[in-house]
Coordinates of N, CA and C in Angstrom, one line a residue:
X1 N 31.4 82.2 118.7 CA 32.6 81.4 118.5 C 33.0 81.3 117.1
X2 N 31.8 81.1 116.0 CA 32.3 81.1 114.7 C 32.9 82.5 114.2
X3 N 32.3 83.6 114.8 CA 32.7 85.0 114.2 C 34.2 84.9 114.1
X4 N 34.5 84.3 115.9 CA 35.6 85.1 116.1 C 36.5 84.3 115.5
X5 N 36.6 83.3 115.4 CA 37.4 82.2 114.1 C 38.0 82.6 113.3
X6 N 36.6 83.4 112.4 CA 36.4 83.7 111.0 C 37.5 85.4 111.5
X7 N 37.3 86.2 112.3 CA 37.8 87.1 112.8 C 39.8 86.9 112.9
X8 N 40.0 85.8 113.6 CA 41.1 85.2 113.6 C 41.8 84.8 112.3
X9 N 41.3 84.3 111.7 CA 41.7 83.6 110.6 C 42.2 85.1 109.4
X10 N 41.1 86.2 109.4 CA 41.3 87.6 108.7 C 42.7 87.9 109.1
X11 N 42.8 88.3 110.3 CA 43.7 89.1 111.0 C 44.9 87.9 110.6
X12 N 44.9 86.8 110.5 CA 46.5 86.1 110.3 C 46.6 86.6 109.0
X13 N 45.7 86.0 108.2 CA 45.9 86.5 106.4 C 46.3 87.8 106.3
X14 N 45.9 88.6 106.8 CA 46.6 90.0 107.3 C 47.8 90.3 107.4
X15 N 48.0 89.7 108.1 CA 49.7 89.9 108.7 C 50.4 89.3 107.8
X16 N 49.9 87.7 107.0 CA 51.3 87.3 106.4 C 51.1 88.2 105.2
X17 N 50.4 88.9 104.6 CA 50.4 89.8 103.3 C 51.1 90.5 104.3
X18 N 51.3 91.1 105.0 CA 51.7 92.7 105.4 C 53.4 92.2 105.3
X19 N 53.9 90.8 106.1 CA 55.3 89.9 106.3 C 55.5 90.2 104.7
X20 N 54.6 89.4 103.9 CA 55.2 89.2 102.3 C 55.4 89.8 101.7
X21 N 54.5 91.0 101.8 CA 55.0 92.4 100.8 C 56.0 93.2 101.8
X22 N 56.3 93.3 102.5 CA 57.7 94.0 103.7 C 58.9 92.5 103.1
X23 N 59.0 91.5 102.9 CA 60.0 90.9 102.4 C 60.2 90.9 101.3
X24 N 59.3 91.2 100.4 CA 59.6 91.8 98.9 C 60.0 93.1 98.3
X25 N 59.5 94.3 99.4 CA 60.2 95.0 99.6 C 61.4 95.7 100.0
X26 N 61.7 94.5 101.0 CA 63.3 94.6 101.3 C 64.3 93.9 100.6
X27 N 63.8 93.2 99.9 CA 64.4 92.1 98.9 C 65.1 93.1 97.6
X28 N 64.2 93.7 97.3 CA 64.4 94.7 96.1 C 64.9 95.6 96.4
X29 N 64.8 96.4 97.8 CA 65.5 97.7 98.2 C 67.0 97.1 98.2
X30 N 67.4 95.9 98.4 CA 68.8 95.5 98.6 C 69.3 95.1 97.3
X31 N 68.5 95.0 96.3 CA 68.7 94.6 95.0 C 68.8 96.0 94.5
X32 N 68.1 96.9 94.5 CA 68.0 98.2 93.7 C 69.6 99.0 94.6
X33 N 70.1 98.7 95.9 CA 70.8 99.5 96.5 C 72.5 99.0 96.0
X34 N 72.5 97.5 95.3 CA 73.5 97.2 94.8 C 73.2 95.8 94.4
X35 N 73.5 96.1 92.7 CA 73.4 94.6 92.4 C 75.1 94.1 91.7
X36 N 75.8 95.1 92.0 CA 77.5 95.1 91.1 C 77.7 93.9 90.8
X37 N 78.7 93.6 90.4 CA 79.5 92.3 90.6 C 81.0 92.4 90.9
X38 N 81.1 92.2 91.8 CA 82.9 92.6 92.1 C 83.4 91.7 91.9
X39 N 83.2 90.1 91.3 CA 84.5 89.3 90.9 C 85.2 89.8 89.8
X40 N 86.7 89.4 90.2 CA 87.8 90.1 89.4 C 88.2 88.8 89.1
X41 N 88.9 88.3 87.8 CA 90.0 87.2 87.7 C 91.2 87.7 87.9
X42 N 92.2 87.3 88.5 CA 93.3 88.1 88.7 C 94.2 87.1 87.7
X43 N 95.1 87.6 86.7 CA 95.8 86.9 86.1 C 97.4 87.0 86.7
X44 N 98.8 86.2 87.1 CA 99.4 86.0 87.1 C 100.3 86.0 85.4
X45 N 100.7 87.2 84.7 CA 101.4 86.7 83.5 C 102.8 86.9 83.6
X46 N 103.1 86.9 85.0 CA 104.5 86.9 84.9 C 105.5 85.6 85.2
X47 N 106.9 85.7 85.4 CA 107.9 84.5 85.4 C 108.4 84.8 86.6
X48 N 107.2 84.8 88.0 CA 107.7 84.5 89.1 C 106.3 84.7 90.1
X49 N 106.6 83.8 90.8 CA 104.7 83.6 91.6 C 104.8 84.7 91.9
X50 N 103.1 84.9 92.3 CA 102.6 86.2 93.3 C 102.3 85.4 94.5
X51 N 103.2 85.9 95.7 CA 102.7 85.5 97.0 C 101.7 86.1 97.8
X52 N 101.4 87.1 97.7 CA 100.3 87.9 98.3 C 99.3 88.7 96.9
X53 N 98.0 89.1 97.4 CA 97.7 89.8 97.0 C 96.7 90.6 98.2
X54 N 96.3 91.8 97.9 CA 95.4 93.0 98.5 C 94.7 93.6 97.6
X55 N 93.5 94.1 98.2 CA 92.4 95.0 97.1 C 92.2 95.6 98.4
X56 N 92.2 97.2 98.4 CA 91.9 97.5 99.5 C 91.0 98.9 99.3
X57 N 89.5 99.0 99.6 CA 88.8 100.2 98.9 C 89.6 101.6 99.2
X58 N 89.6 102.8 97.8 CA 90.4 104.0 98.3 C 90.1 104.3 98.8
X59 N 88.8 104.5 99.9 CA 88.8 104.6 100.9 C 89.4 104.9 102.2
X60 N 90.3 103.2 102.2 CA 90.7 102.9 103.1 C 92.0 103.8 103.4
X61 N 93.1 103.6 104.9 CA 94.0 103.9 104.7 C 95.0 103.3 104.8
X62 N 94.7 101.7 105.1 CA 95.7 100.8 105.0 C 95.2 99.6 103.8
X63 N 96.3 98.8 103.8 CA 95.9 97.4 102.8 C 94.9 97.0 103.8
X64 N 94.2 95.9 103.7 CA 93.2 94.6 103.9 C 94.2 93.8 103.9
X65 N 93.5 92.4 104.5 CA 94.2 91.0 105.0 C 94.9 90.8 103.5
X66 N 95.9 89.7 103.4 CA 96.4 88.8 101.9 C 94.9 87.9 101.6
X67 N 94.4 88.5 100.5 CA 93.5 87.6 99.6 C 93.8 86.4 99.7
X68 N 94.8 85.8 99.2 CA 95.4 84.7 98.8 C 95.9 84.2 100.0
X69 N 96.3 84.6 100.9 CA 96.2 83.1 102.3 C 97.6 83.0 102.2
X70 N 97.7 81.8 102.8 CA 98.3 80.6 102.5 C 98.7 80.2 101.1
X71 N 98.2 80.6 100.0 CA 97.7 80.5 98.4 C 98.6 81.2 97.8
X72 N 99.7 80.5 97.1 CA 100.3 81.4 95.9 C 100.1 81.1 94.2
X73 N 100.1 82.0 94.0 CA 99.9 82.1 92.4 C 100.9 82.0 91.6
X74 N 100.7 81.0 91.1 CA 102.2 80.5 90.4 C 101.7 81.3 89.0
X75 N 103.1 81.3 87.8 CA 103.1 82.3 86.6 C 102.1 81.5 85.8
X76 N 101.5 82.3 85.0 CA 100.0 81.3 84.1 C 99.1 80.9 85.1
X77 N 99.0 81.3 85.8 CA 97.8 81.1 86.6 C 97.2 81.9 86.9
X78 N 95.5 81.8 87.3 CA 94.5 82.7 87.6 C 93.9 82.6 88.8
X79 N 93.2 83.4 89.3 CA 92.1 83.2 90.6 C 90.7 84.1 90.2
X80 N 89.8 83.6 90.8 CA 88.5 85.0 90.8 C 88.3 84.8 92.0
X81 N 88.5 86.4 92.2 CA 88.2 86.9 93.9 C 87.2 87.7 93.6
X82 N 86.4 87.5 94.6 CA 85.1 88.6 94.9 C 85.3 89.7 95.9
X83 N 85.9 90.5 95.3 CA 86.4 91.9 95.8 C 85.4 92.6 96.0
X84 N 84.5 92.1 97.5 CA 83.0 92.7 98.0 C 83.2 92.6 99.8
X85 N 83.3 93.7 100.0 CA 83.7 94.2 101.6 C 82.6 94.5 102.7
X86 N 82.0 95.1 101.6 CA 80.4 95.2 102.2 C 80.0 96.4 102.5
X87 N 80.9 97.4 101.5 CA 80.9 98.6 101.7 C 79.8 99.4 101.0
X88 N 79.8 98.4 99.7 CA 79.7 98.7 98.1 C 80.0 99.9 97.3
X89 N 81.8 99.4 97.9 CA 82.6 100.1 96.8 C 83.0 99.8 95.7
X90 N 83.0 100.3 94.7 CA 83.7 100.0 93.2 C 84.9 100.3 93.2
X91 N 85.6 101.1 93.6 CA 87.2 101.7 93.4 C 87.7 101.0 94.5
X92 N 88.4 100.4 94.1 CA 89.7 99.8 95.1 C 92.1 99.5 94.4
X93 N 91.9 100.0 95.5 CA 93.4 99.9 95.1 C 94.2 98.5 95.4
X94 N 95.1 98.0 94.8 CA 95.5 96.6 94.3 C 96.9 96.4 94.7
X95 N 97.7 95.5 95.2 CA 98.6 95.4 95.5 C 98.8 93.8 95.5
X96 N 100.2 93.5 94.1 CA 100.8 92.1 94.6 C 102.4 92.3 95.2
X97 N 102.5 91.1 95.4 CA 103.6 91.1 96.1 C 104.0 89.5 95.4
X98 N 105.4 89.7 95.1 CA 105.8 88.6 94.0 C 107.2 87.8 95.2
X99 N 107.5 86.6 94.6 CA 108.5 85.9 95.1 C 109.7 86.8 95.3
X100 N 110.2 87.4 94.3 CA 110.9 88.2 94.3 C 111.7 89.1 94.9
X101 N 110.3 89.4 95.8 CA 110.2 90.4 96.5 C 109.6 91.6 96.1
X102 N 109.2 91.7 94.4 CA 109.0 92.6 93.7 C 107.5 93.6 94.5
X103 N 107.2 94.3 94.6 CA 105.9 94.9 94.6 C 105.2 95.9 93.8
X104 N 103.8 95.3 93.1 CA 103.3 96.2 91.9 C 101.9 96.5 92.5
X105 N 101.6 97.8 92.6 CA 100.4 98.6 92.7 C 99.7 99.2 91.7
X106 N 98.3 99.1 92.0 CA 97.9 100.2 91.0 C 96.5 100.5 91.5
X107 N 96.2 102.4 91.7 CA 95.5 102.6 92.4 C 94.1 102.4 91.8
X108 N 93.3 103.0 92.2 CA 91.5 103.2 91.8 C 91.3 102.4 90.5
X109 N 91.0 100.9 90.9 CA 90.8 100.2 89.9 C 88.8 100.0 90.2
X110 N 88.3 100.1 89.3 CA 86.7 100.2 89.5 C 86.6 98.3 89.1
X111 N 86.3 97.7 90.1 CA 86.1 96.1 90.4 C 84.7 95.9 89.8
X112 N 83.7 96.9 89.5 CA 82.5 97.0 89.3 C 82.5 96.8 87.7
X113 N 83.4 97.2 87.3 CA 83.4 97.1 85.3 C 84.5 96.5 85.0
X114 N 85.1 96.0 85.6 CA 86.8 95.1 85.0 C 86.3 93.7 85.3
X115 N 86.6 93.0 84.4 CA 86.5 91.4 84.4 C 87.5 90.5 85.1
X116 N 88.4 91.0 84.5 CA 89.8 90.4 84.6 C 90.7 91.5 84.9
X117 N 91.7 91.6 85.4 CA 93.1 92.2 85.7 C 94.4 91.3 86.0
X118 N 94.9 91.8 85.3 CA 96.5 91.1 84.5 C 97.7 91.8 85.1
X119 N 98.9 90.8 85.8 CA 99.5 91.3 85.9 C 100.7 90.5 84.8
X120 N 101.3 91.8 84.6 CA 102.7 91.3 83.5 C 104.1 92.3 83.7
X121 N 105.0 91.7 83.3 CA 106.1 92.1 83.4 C 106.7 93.3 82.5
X122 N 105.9 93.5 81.8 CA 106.0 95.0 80.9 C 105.3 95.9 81.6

């Protein structure tokens, strides 16, 4: 009876080393497979809201949903969007859309090394 205890008790210690190192290794494998950072601040520098915005990886072949919602960006104002789809793409193409009705694009922006992105009227 005491063996098998002692036998039992082995075999659990077992297994949770085997769990803990398989969760440390999948922890890392998802760390080493992408640690980017895709928040972008989007700056608003112009003299008329942005009512929509889109990031859509070049990938794709249409836009993605409006970032911004319901949410408009009035002039001087900022947002940080985490432009992360789940792809782990860095290049994505950008699209606002202003009160105006104005529309400004700009393609293969790398979300992976830009901090901030500015829109302006020049």
């Amino acid at each position: 009876m005491y063996i098998r205890s002692i036998i039992k008790s082995v075999a659990s210690a077992n297994l949770a080393a085997i769990v803990a190192v398989g969760l440390v290794l999948g922890a890392s494998s998802a760390a080493i497979a992408d640690d980017e950072d895709r928040r972008v601040r989007i700056l608003n520098n112009t003299s008329v809201a942005m009512m929509e915005f889109y990031a859509s990886s070049i990938a794709s072949k249409t836009w993605e949903e409006d970032i911004l919602g319901q949410d408009v960006l009035v002039p001087g104002d900022d947002v940080v969007i985490d432009i992360d789809d789940g792809s782990n793409a860095c290049r994505y193409d950008f699209k606002a859309v202003f009160l105006d009705g104005d529309e400004v694009t700009d393609e293969d922006v790398d979300v992976c090394e830009v901090g901030e992105y500015e829109f302006t009227e020049e």
